[in-house]
Each structure stands twice: as structure tokens, then as C-alpha cells.
Amino acid sequence: MSTTYQNLKDILSSGIYEYFFSGADDSVTLRENELSWKRFQIVPRVMSSPRSVSLEIDFFEKKWPSPFLVAPMAYLGMVHEHGDLGVALASAAQQFGFILSCHATTPLELISSHFLREELRGPLWFQFYPYGSHAEWLSLISRVQRAGYEALVVTVDAPVKWTPKAAIDAGFSVPANCPQPNLSGVPPRGSLTDVLKQAFSWNDLKWLREKCSLPIVIKGVLNPEDASRLCDESLCDAIIVSNHGGRVIDRVIPTAYVLKEIVASVANRVKVLVDSGIRSAHDVAVALALGADAVLIGRPVVAALAEGGAQGVAHLFSRWRDELSAIMAVCGFSTISDFKLNIDIRWPKEHLI
């Protein structure tokens, strides 16, 4: 288990703490996720600091104000009363993108009605697991489209229940009265195993691609061959390189170690995002240097929410924006695209297996 968030044990119940901050089994992947980003080292240029820095990126034929997005996370209402809406408002105010989990405790329409008010903002996406029938998928997607969401994130790396053992041992369970307003009509929803469709296939994705007019983002890709196939068959518009934060299965390769290879296999055919183990703006800089177009942030957001509500999350986002801008300036780059194209990043040999 990461030691970064030990202070939260005084704020959250043991079950909720373990649910959000533990990993699968021995938490090897959880720990390696964090360490892997720190093993890469950036080589800056001197006497080339720009007069100004822009974090703006091009994505889906639009200009995004920054490369940051909040990863989809279930049950944020258990962490703080501000919950999903508080994080969404902080994201919009700080020009971060926001991905709402289908297991959010807040109606998707309420989130979009507030988030979309911001004129200068990041993207608003909706994440779902392929549970239920095709008809139920379409019903949910139709609702998502009407609410103004701009892409559909399909999580494909969690076909089974993933509650960490430490959380179960600590007595965690989703309360029977926990609101899940975005799953109405989906049978039954007592546990995540109940609602996850066990056999989402390539054929299912092809069907979904034909029926869904929103851009499709596939979350949970680790194998370059899978990434290449998604592009070869035009099954998505973006890929999120993710191991679910080390929550689903242990001893899975950290995303930092496969990101560059997946970027190469995609060959600019779709956008590539990454998550899992991102704990600082320095980690974000490494991810961008390795080829990511944007980066998702998860556990740091939960920690900030627990400690300070929406204001704490906004403070975290503001700090990360400032820190990434400073890193780029010190390295001699004024734009994300220039940084990605020209930064010298290295992996010291002593870390190679």
C-alpha cells in the first residue's frame, strides 16, 4: 500500500479508506505504478526558458485548456458530502476535464448542467461498464447524449469484482441505500459483480461503435497488439492506457512501462491517454514526454476531496497546473506539443530488469 495517504485514516472510515487506497492482493502493482513514473528522468535545456507557457492541447478537433482529466471513480459521495458534483465543479473551474463514473452517486444530468456552464473548460465524458443488454446500453447512452456529454468511455479491464481484499477485511460494502441514479433500470445492482457483463467482446464493441454517435474511448488497454487492433478496425477514437490503478489484478505491468510502445503501435491514428500511479505534476510531465496526449488523475483527487472538499480539489488542480507550467519552462518549452516532440527523457540502466 502507498504510504502517501496514511493521514486520511483519521478522516475516512477504515473500510472506505481501504476501498479507495488499497490495491489488489499484495498491492505490488499499486506500488510499482507509483515508482515507475519516478524512474524516468528528464534532461532539460538551459538558457532557453520561454516568456510564457501554454498547457493547451488539440483533442477531438477542439482546443483543451490543459492535458489533465479526472479519472472516473465510483462512490465519491462516501468520501465527502461534496462528492461528484464538488469534483466536477473544481474541474470546470480549473480547466480540467472530468469523466463521470456510471457508479457516481449524483445524477449525470446534474453534473452536466453545472459543468457545461463554464465557458473555458476541459471535456466532459461519461464512463460505463458494458452490463445488461444492448438495449440497456443504448438507453443509457441516449441519456448521456441528451445531457451533453462529449464522449463515452468504455472500461474493458474489469470484467469481475475488484473490491480490494483489504477493503473487504475492513468491512467495506456499498450500503443498500447508496444512490446510484445513473444505473436505474439495470438489473440487479447490489454488487459490482452483479452488474458487470462478463463477456464483453470485440463483436460487442463493433456493435456499439455502429450504434453510438459519440466518440468512443476504450479504457484499460495494456497490450500494444490490442491497441493496434482497435485502430486497425476503427473501433475507437482514443485509448486510455490503464491497469485500473492496480485494483483489479496484481502483478500487472505498470502503465509507464508500456505507454511508449502503445503510442508507437497507435501511430497517431487515435489519441492516447494514461492513468495509474500519477501522483504529481512531475509524473504528468513524464507521461507527456513518453507520448501521452492527456493524463487521468484518480487517488490524489480522492485525497484532496477527503481533506478539503471541492475547495481542496480546486487547490490541488491549481497547484498541478502551476507545477507543470514551471517544469515546462525550466526545460525550455512553451507548449505541450513542443515539449512532447523535443524533450529528452531517459530511463537509467540500473532500473532495467
C-alpha positions as a LaTeX table, in Angstrom:
\begin{tabular}{lrrr}
\hline
Residue & $x$ (\AA) & $y$ (\AA) & $z$ (\AA) \\
\hline
Met1 & 0.00 & 0.00 & 0.00 \\
Ser2 & 1.16 & 3.52 & $-0.73$ \\
Thr3 & 2.19 & 5.47 & 2.36 \\
Thr4 & 1.26 & 8.79 & 0.76 \\
Tyr5 & $-2.27$ & 8.86 & 2.14 \\
Gln6 & $-1.85$ & 7.43 & 5.64 \\
Asn7 & $-3.15$ & 10.67 & 7.19 \\
Leu8 & $-6.55$ & 10.00 & 5.61 \\
Lys9 & $-7.10$ & 7.15 & 8.06 \\
Asp10 & $-8.02$ & 9.86 & 10.57 \\
Ile11 & $-10.66$ & 11.23 & 8.18 \\
Leu12 & $-12.21$ & 8.21 & 6.48 \\
Ser13 & $-13.58$ & 5.01 & 7.96 \\
Ser14 & $-11.20$ & 2.07 & 7.58 \\
Gly15 & $-13.44$ & 0.40 & 5.00 \\
Ile16 & $-13.76$ & 3.47 & 2.79 \\
Tyr17 & $-10.05$ & 4.23 & 3.12 \\
Glu18 & $-9.07$ & 0.73 & 2.03 \\
Tyr19 & $-11.59$ & 0.75 & $-0.82$ \\
Phe20 & $-10.04$ & 3.82 & $-2.40$ \\
Phe21 & $-6.38$ & 3.47 & $-1.48$ \\
Ser22 & $-5.60$ & $-0.26$ & $-1.40$ \\
Gly23 & $-4.63$ & $-2.41$ & $-4.36$ \\
Ala24 & $-5.40$ & $-5.94$ & $-5.43$ \\
Asp25 & $-3.86$ & $-8.81$ & $-3.46$ \\
Asp26 & $-0.33$ & $-7.81$ & $-2.33$ \\
Ser27 & $-0.57$ & $-4.32$ & $-3.90$ \\
Val28 & 2.61 & $-4.93$ & $-5.92$ \\
Thr29 & 1.16 & $-3.21$ & $-8.99$ \\
Leu30 & $-0.16$ & $-0.35$ & $-6.86$ \\
Arg31 & 3.34 & 0.35 & $-5.54$ \\
Glu32 & 5.06 & $-0.20$ & $-8.89$ \\
Asn33 & 2.61 & 2.13 & $-10.60$ \\
Glu34 & 3.87 & 4.98 & $-8.45$ \\
Leu35 & 7.55 & 4.06 & $-8.58$ \\
Ser36 & 7.64 & 3.52 & $-12.34$ \\
Trp37 & 6.96 & 7.16 & $-13.22$ \\
Lys38 & 9.71 & 8.27 & $-10.85$ \\
Arg39 & 12.33 & 6.10 & $-12.55$ \\
Phe40 & 12.27 & 8.18 & $-15.71$ \\
Gln41 & 14.44 & 11.29 & $-15.78$ \\
Ile42 & 14.05 & 14.43 & $-17.87$ \\
Val43 & 17.07 & 16.22 & $-19.33$ \\
Pro44 & 16.31 & 19.98 & $-19.51$ \\
Arg45 & 17.85 & 22.58 & $-21.81$ \\
Val46 & 19.40 & 25.74 & $-20.36$ \\
Met47 & 19.14 & 29.42 & $-21.30$ \\
Ser48 & 16.03 & 28.71 & $-23.33$ \\
Ser49 & 13.19 & 29.47 & $-20.92$ \\
Pro50 & 10.12 & 30.81 & $-22.75$ \\
Arg51 & 8.40 & 34.08 & $-21.90$ \\
Ser52 & 5.14 & 32.23 & $-21.36$ \\
Val53 & 3.84 & 28.67 & $-21.18$ \\
Ser54 & 0.58 & 27.29 & $-22.60$ \\
Leu55 & $-0.92$ & 23.99 & $-21.42$ \\
Glu56 & $-3.41$ & 23.97 & $-24.29$ \\
Ile57 & $-3.70$ & 20.80 & $-26.38$ \\
Asp58 & $-5.56$ & 19.74 & $-29.52$ \\
Phe59 & $-8.00$ & 16.90 & $-28.90$ \\
Phe60 & $-11.00$ & 15.66 & $-30.90$ \\
Glu61 & $-10.74$ & 18.70 & $-33.21$ \\
Lys62 & $-11.04$ & 21.06 & $-30.25$ \\
Lys63 & $-8.70$ & 23.07 & $-28.08$ \\
Trp64 & $-8.49$ & 21.86 & $-24.50$ \\
Pro65 & $-7.08$ & 24.29 & $-21.92$ \\
Ser66 & $-4.95$ & 21.59 & $-20.27$ \\
Pro67 & $-3.95$ & 17.90 & $-20.58$ \\
Phe68 & $-5.50$ & 16.94 & $-17.22$ \\
Leu69 & $-8.65$ & 14.87 & $-16.70$ \\
Val70 & $-10.22$ & 13.43 & $-13.57$ \\
Ala71 & $-10.47$ & 9.64 & $-13.84$ \\
Pro72 & $-13.90$ & 8.05 & $-13.38$ \\
Met73 & $-14.36$ & 6.99 & $-9.76$ \\
Ala74 & $-17.31$ & 5.34 & $-8.06$ \\
Tyr75 & $-18.96$ & 6.39 & $-4.81$ \\
Leu76 & $-17.22$ & 9.74 & $-4.25$ \\
Gly77 & $-20.22$ & 10.65 & $-2.13$ \\
Met78 & $-18.82$ & 8.29 & 0.51 \\
Val79 & $-15.63$ & 10.37 & 0.71 \\
His80 & $-17.17$ & 13.81 & 1.23 \\
Glu81 & $-20.60$ & 15.37 & 1.04 \\
His82 & $-19.47$ & 17.43 & $-1.97$ \\
Gly83 & $-18.89$ & 14.17 & $-3.84$ \\
Asp84 & $-19.03$ & 14.01 & $-7.63$ \\
Leu85 & $-20.51$ & 17.47 & $-8.03$ \\
Gly86 & $-17.79$ & 19.08 & $-5.94$ \\
Val87 & $-15.06$ & 17.43 & $-8.01$ \\
Ala88 & $-16.84$ & 18.35 & $-11.25$ \\
Leu89 & $-17.16$ & 21.99 & $-10.22$ \\
Ala90 & $-13.49$ & 22.13 & $-9.21$ \\
Ser91 & $-12.54$ & 20.52 & $-12.52$ \\
Ala92 & $-14.53$ & 23.01 & $-14.57$ \\
Ala93 & $-13.16$ & 25.98 & $-12.63$ \\
Gln94 & $-9.55$ & 24.83 & $-13.02$ \\
Gln95 & $-9.93$ & 23.79 & $-16.67$ \\
Phe96 & $-9.53$ & 20.07 & $-16.01$ \\
Gly97 & $-11.54$ & 17.51 & $-17.90$ \\
Phe98 & $-13.98$ & 15.35 & $-15.92$ \\
Ile99 & $-15.07$ & 11.76 & $-16.52$ \\
Leu100 & $-18.19$ & 10.79 & $-14.58$ \\
Ser101 & $-18.42$ & 7.18 & $-13.44$ \\
Cys102 & $-21.63$ & 5.30 & $-14.08$ \\
His103 & $-21.39$ & 4.38 & $-10.38$ \\
Ala104 & $-21.46$ & 8.02 & $-9.35$ \\
Thr105 & $-23.86$ & 8.90 & $-6.56$ \\
Thr106 & $-25.03$ & 12.02 & $-8.43$ \\
Pro107 & $-27.35$ & 12.09 & $-11.47$ \\
Leu108 & $-25.41$ & 12.58 & $-14.68$ \\
Glu109 & $-27.77$ & 15.38 & $-15.72$ \\
Leu110 & $-26.98$ & 17.40 & $-12.59$ \\
Ile111 & $-23.25$ & 17.11 & $-13.24$ \\
Ser112 & $-23.50$ & 18.23 & $-16.87$ \\
Ser113 & $-25.86$ & 21.12 & $-16.11$ \\
His114 & $-23.22$ & 22.64 & $-13.82$ \\
Phe115 & $-20.05$ & 21.62 & $-15.66$ \\
Leu116 & $-21.12$ & 22.86 & $-19.08$ \\
Arg117 & $-21.80$ & 26.37 & $-17.77$ \\
Glu118 & $-18.06$ & 27.12 & $-17.76$ \\
Glu119 & $-17.04$ & 28.81 & $-21.00$ \\
Leu120 & $-13.36$ & 27.84 & $-20.77$ \\
Arg121 & $-13.29$ & 24.25 & $-19.57$ \\
Gly122 & $-11.99$ & 20.79 & $-20.24$ \\
Pro123 & $-14.05$ & 17.95 & $-21.74$ \\
Leu124 & $-16.97$ & 16.20 & $-20.05$ \\
Trp125 & $-17.08$ & 12.44 & $-20.64$ \\
Phe126 & $-19.15$ & 9.59 & $-19.24$ \\
Gln127 & $-17.74$ & 6.17 & $-18.29$ \\
Phe128 & $-19.69$ & 2.95 & $-18.30$ \\
Tyr129 & $-19.22$ & $-0.77$ & $-17.87$ \\
Pro130 & $-20.86$ & $-2.98$ & $-20.52$ \\
Tyr131 & $-23.50$ & $-4.54$ & $-18.29$ \\
Gly132 & $-27.02$ & $-5.52$ & $-19.20$ \\
Ser133 & $-28.37$ & $-5.92$ & $-22.72$ \\
His134 & $-27.63$ & $-3.96$ & $-25.85$ \\
Ala135 & $-30.98$ & $-2.24$ & $-25.42$ \\
Glu136 & $-29.97$ & $-1.13$ & $-21.91$ \\
Trp137 & $-26.67$ & 0.20 & $-23.26$ \\
Leu138 & $-28.50$ & 2.29 & $-25.82$ \\
Ser139 & $-30.93$ & 3.61 & $-23.24$ \\
Leu140 & $-28.08$ & 4.83 & $-21.04$ \\
Ile141 & $-26.11$ & 6.23 & $-23.98$ \\
Ser142 & $-29.16$ & 8.14 & $-25.18$ \\
Arg143 & $-29.48$ & 9.69 & $-21.75$ \\
Val144 & $-25.78$ & 10.58 & $-21.75$ \\
Gln145 & $-26.05$ & 12.24 & $-25.16$ \\
Arg146 & $-29.11$ & 14.27 & $-24.19$ \\
Ala147 & $-27.24$ & 15.57 & $-21.15$ \\
Gly148 & $-24.43$ & 16.95 & $-23.32$ \\
Tyr149 & $-21.57$ & 14.56 & $-22.57$ \\
Glu150 & $-18.88$ & 14.68 & $-25.23$ \\
Ala151 & $-17.51$ & 11.13 & $-25.29$ \\
Leu152 & $-18.27$ & 7.65 & $-23.98$ \\
Val153 & $-15.54$ & 5.87 & $-22.01$ \\
Val154 & $-15.92$ & 2.08 & $-22.08$ \\
Thr155 & $-13.96$ & 0.29 & $-19.35$ \\
Val156 & $-12.79$ & $-3.12$ & $-20.61$ \\
Asp157 & $-10.27$ & $-4.23$ & $-17.96$ \\
Ala158 & $-12.62$ & $-5.09$ & $-15.09$ \\
Pro159 & $-14.95$ & $-7.95$ & $-16.04$ \\
Val160 & $-15.04$ & $-9.20$ & $-12.43$ \\
Lys161 & $-15.45$ & $-7.74$ & $-8.98$ \\
Trp162 & $-12.43$ & $-5.69$ & $-7.93$ \\
Thr163 & $-13.06$ & $-4.59$ & $-4.34$ \\
Pro164 & $-9.60$ & $-4.78$ & $-2.70$ \\
Lys165 & $-9.20$ & $-7.57$ & $-0.16$ \\
Ala166 & $-8.08$ & $-5.04$ & 2.44 \\
Ala167 & $-11.37$ & $-3.20$ & 2.00 \\
Ile168 & $-13.38$ & $-6.39$ & 2.41 \\
Asp169 & $-11.37$ & $-7.30$ & 5.51 \\
Ala170 & $-12.10$ & $-3.82$ & 6.88 \\
Gly171 & $-15.80$ & $-4.40$ & 6.43 \\
Phe172 & $-16.40$ & $-2.27$ & 3.35 \\
Ser173 & $-19.60$ & $-2.77$ & 1.42 \\
Val174 & $-21.77$ & $-0.48$ & $-0.64$ \\
Pro175 & $-24.75$ & 0.46 & 1.55 \\
Ala176 & $-28.08$ & $-0.80$ & 0.28 \\
Asn177 & $-29.38$ & 2.78 & 0.27 \\
Cys178 & $-26.38$ & 4.19 & $-1.60$ \\
Pro179 & $-27.79$ & 6.20 & $-4.51$ \\
Gln180 & $-26.76$ & 5.03 & $-7.98$ \\
Pro181 & $-29.02$ & 7.24 & $-10.10$ \\
Asn182 & $-27.24$ & 6.50 & $-13.36$ \\
Leu183 & $-27.93$ & 2.77 & $-13.17$ \\
Ser184 & $-31.72$ & 2.93 & $-12.96$ \\
Gly185 & $-33.25$ & 0.08 & $-14.89$ \\
Val186 & $-30.09$ & $-2.02$ & $-14.88$ \\
Pro187 & $-30.65$ & $-5.37$ & $-13.12$ \\
Pro188 & $-29.60$ & $-6.09$ & $-10.27$ \\
Arg189 & $-27.16$ & $-3.66$ & $-8.75$ \\
Gly190 & $-26.33$ & $-4.94$ & $-5.29$ \\
Ser191 & $-22.67$ & $-5.58$ & $-6.12$ \\
Leu192 & $-20.39$ & $-4.70$ & $-8.97$ \\
Thr193 & $-20.14$ & $-8.35$ & $-9.94$ \\
Asp194 & $-23.91$ & $-8.41$ & $-10.40$ \\
Val195 & $-23.91$ & $-5.53$ & $-12.84$ \\
Leu196 & $-20.78$ & $-6.22$ & $-14.87$ \\
Lys197 & $-21.39$ & $-8.05$ & $-18.09$ \\
Gln198 & $-18.92$ & $-10.91$ & $-18.01$ \\
Ala199 & $-18.21$ & $-11.37$ & $-21.69$ \\
Phe200 & $-17.87$ & $-8.02$ & $-23.44$ \\
Ser201 & $-16.27$ & $-8.94$ & $-26.75$ \\
Trp202 & $-14.76$ & $-7.38$ & $-29.83$ \\
Asn203 & $-18.06$ & $-8.04$ & $-31.59$ \\
Asp204 & $-19.92$ & $-6.17$ & $-28.86$ \\
Leu205 & $-17.59$ & $-3.23$ & $-29.34$ \\
Lys206 & $-18.17$ & $-3.30$ & $-33.11$ \\
Trp207 & $-21.92$ & $-3.22$ & $-32.47$ \\
Leu208 & $-21.54$ & $-0.35$ & $-30.01$ \\
Arg209 & $-19.35$ & 1.57 & $-32.45$ \\
Glu210 & $-22.05$ & 1.36 & $-35.10$ \\
Lys211 & $-24.82$ & 2.49 & $-32.75$ \\
Cys212 & $-23.09$ & 5.22 & $-30.74$ \\
Ser213 & $-22.57$ & 8.62 & $-32.34$ \\
Leu214 & $-20.35$ & 9.87 & $-29.51$ \\
Pro215 & $-16.57$ & 9.45 & $-29.70$ \\
Ile216 & $-15.65$ & 6.15 & $-28.02$ \\
Val217 & $-12.72$ & 5.94 & $-25.61$ \\
Ile218 & $-11.50$ & 2.47 & $-24.57$ \\
Lys219 & $-10.11$ & 2.36 & $-21.03$ \\
Gly220 & $-7.91$ & $-0.46$ & $-19.77$ \\
Val221 & $-5.51$ & $-1.18$ & $-22.65$ \\
Leu222 & $-2.03$ & $-2.52$ & $-21.77$ \\
Asn223 & $-1.10$ & $-4.67$ & $-24.76$ \\
Pro224 & 0.22 & $-2.90$ & $-27.89$ \\
Glu225 & $-1.42$ & $-5.56$ & $-30.07$ \\
Asp226 & $-4.83$ & $-4.71$ & $-28.61$ \\
Ala227 & $-4.16$ & $-1.02$ & $-29.20$ \\
Ser228 & $-3.17$ & $-1.69$ & $-32.79$ \\
Arg229 & $-6.27$ & $-3.82$ & $-33.41$ \\
Leu230 & $-8.54$ & $-1.11$ & $-32.03$ \\
Cys231 & $-7.03$ & 1.26 & $-34.57$ \\
Asp232 & $-6.91$ & $-1.22$ & $-37.46$ \\
Glu233 & $-10.64$ & $-1.91$ & $-37.09$ \\
Ser234 & $-11.54$ & 1.74 & $-36.34$ \\
Leu235 & $-13.27$ & 0.77 & $-33.10$ \\
Cys236 & $-12.46$ & 3.83 & $-31.03$ \\
Asp237 & $-11.35$ & 7.44 & $-31.08$ \\
Ala238 & $-8.99$ & 7.27 & $-28.10$ \\
Ile239 & $-7.32$ & 4.73 & $-25.83$ \\
Ile240 & $-6.64$ & 5.02 & $-22.12$ \\
Val241 & $-3.58$ & 3.02 & $-21.10$ \\
Ser242 & $-4.61$ & 1.81 & $-17.66$ \\
Asn243 & $-4.31$ & $-1.06$ & $-15.19$ \\
His244 & $-7.17$ & 0.31 & $-13.09$ \\
Gly245 & $-4.74$ & 1.71 & $-10.56$ \\
Gly246 & $-3.62$ & $-1.78$ & $-9.57$ \\
Arg247 & $-7.10$ & $-2.56$ & $-8.21$ \\
Val248 & $-8.26$ & $-5.41$ & $-10.46$ \\
Ile249 & $-5.34$ & $-7.83$ & $-10.59$ \\
Asp250 & $-1.89$ & $-7.75$ & $-9.05$ \\
Arg251 & 1.49 & $-8.20$ & $-10.82$ \\
Val252 & 0.23 & $-6.37$ & $-13.92$ \\
Ile253 & 2.75 & $-4.21$ & $-15.75$ \\
Pro254 & 2.76 & $-0.53$ & $-14.79$ \\
Thr255 & 1.39 & 1.78 & $-17.46$ \\
Ala256 & 4.61 & 3.83 & $-17.55$ \\
Tyr257 & 6.47 & 0.82 & $-18.93$ \\
Val258 & 4.10 & 0.16 & $-21.86$ \\
Leu259 & 3.00 & 3.69 & $-22.73$ \\
Lys260 & 5.70 & 4.46 & $-25.28$ \\
Glu261 & 5.20 & 1.12 & $-27.04$ \\
Ile262 & 1.45 & 1.63 & $-27.24$ \\
Val263 & 1.92 & 5.16 & $-28.58$ \\
Ala264 & 4.15 & 3.69 & $-31.30$ \\
Ser265 & 1.63 & 0.97 & $-32.17$ \\
Val266 & $-1.16$ & 3.53 & $-32.45$ \\
Ala267 & 0.96 & 5.70 & $-34.76$ \\
Asn268 & $-1.20$ & 8.83 & $-34.37$ \\
Arg269 & $-4.38$ & 7.07 & $-35.51$ \\
Val270 & $-6.16$ & 7.77 & $-32.21$ \\
Lys271 & $-5.39$ & 9.79 & $-29.11$ \\
Val272 & $-3.62$ & 8.07 & $-26.21$ \\
Leu273 & $-4.29$ & 8.89 & $-22.57$ \\
Val274 & $-2.81$ & 7.24 & $-19.49$ \\
Asp275 & $-3.51$ & 6.76 & $-15.79$ \\
Ser276 & $-2.43$ & 4.57 & $-12.84$ \\
Gly277 & 0.17 & 5.83 & $-10.39$ \\
Ile278 & 0.13 & 9.50 & $-11.41$ \\
Arg279 & 0.84 & 11.34 & $-8.16$ \\
Ser280 & 2.36 & 14.69 & $-9.17$ \\
Ala281 & 2.81 & 17.17 & $-11.99$ \\
His282 & 6.26 & 15.66 & $-12.48$ \\
Asp283 & 4.61 & 12.31 & $-13.23$ \\
Val284 & 2.34 & 14.09 & $-15.71$ \\
Ala285 & 5.39 & 15.60 & $-17.41$ \\
Val286 & 6.95 & 12.15 & $-17.74$ \\
Ala287 & 3.73 & 10.75 & $-19.20$ \\
Leu288 & 3.59 & 13.54 & $-21.78$ \\
Ala289 & 7.27 & 13.03 & $-22.60$ \\
Leu290 & 6.57 & 9.33 & $-23.22$ \\
Gly291 & 3.88 & 10.25 & $-25.73$ \\
Ala292 & 0.59 & 10.56 & $-23.85$ \\
Asp293 & $-1.80$ & 13.17 & $-25.22$ \\
Ala294 & $-3.50$ & 13.63 & $-21.85$ \\
Val295 & $-3.37$ & 12.20 & $-18.33$ \\
Leu296 & $-6.04$ & 10.96 & $-15.90$ \\
Ile297 & $-5.76$ & 11.56 & $-12.16$ \\
Gly298 & $-7.51$ & 9.39 & $-9.57$ \\
Arg299 & $-6.36$ & 8.82 & $-5.99$ \\
Pro300 & $-4.86$ & 12.31 & $-5.48$ \\
Val301 & $-8.31$ & 13.70 & $-6.24$ \\
Val302 & $-9.93$ & 11.43 & $-3.66$ \\
Ala303 & $-7.36$ & 12.51 & $-1.07$ \\
Ala304 & $-7.93$ & 16.21 & $-1.78$ \\
Leu305 & $-11.70$ & 15.72 & $-1.64$ \\
Ala306 & $-11.48$ & 13.92 & 1.71 \\
Glu307 & $-9.27$ & 16.60 & 3.23 \\
Gly308 & $-10.86$ & 19.75 & 1.85 \\
Gly309 & $-13.97$ & 19.08 & $-0.19$ \\
Ala310 & $-14.38$ & 20.86 & $-3.51$ \\
Gln311 & $-12.06$ & 23.66 & $-2.39$ \\
Gly312 & $-9.33$ & 21.15 & $-1.62$ \\
Val313 & $-9.69$ & 19.60 & $-5.07$ \\
Ala314 & $-9.55$ & 23.01 & $-6.75$ \\
His315 & $-6.39$ & 23.85 & $-4.80$ \\
Leu316 & $-4.78$ & 20.58 & $-5.92$ \\
Phe317 & $-5.63$ & 21.26 & $-9.55$ \\
Ser318 & $-4.33$ & 24.82 & $-9.41$ \\
Arg319 & $-1.06$ & 23.62 & $-7.91$ \\
Trp320 & $-0.59$ & 20.91 & $-10.52$ \\
Arg321 & $-1.24$ & 23.37 & $-13.35$ \\
Asp322 & 1.35 & 25.76 & $-11.95$ \\
Glu323 & 3.87 & 22.97 & $-11.38$ \\
Leu324 & 3.53 & 21.55 & $-14.89$ \\
Ser325 & 3.94 & 25.04 & $-16.35$ \\
Ala326 & 7.08 & 25.54 & $-14.25$ \\
Ile327 & 8.53 & 22.18 & $-15.33$ \\
Met328 & 8.00 & 23.04 & $-18.98$ \\
Ala329 & 9.53 & 26.49 & $-18.55$ \\
Val330 & 12.63 & 25.15 & $-16.79$ \\
Cys331 & 13.04 & 22.56 & $-19.55$ \\
Gly332 & 12.79 & 25.29 & $-22.19$ \\
Phe333 & 9.37 & 24.67 & $-23.77$ \\
Ser334 & 6.39 & 26.96 & $-24.20$ \\
Thr335 & 3.80 & 24.44 & $-25.46$ \\
Ile336 & 2.78 & 20.87 & $-24.71$ \\
Ser337 & 3.29 & 19.84 & $-28.35$ \\
Asp338 & 6.85 & 21.21 & $-28.39$ \\
Phe339 & 7.60 & 19.56 & $-25.05$ \\
Lys340 & 6.35 & 16.16 & $-26.25$ \\
Leu341 & 8.24 & 16.37 & $-29.53$ \\
Asn342 & 11.60 & 17.54 & $-28.26$ \\
Ile343 & 12.09 & 16.72 & $-24.57$ \\
Asp344 & 14.94 & 14.33 & $-23.77$ \\
Ile345 & 13.71 & 11.65 & $-21.36$ \\
Arg346 & 15.78 & 8.73 & $-20.12$ \\
Trp347 & 15.44 & 5.52 & $-18.16$ \\
Pro348 & 18.64 & 4.78 & $-16.20$ \\
Lys349 & 20.03 & 1.32 & $-16.89$ \\
Glu350 & 20.11 & 0.33 & $-13.23$ \\
His351 & 16.32 & 0.15 & $-13.26$ \\
Leu352 & 16.18 & $-2.28$ & $-16.16$ \\
Ile353 & 15.33 & $-5.89$ & $-15.29$ \\
\hline
\end{tabular}
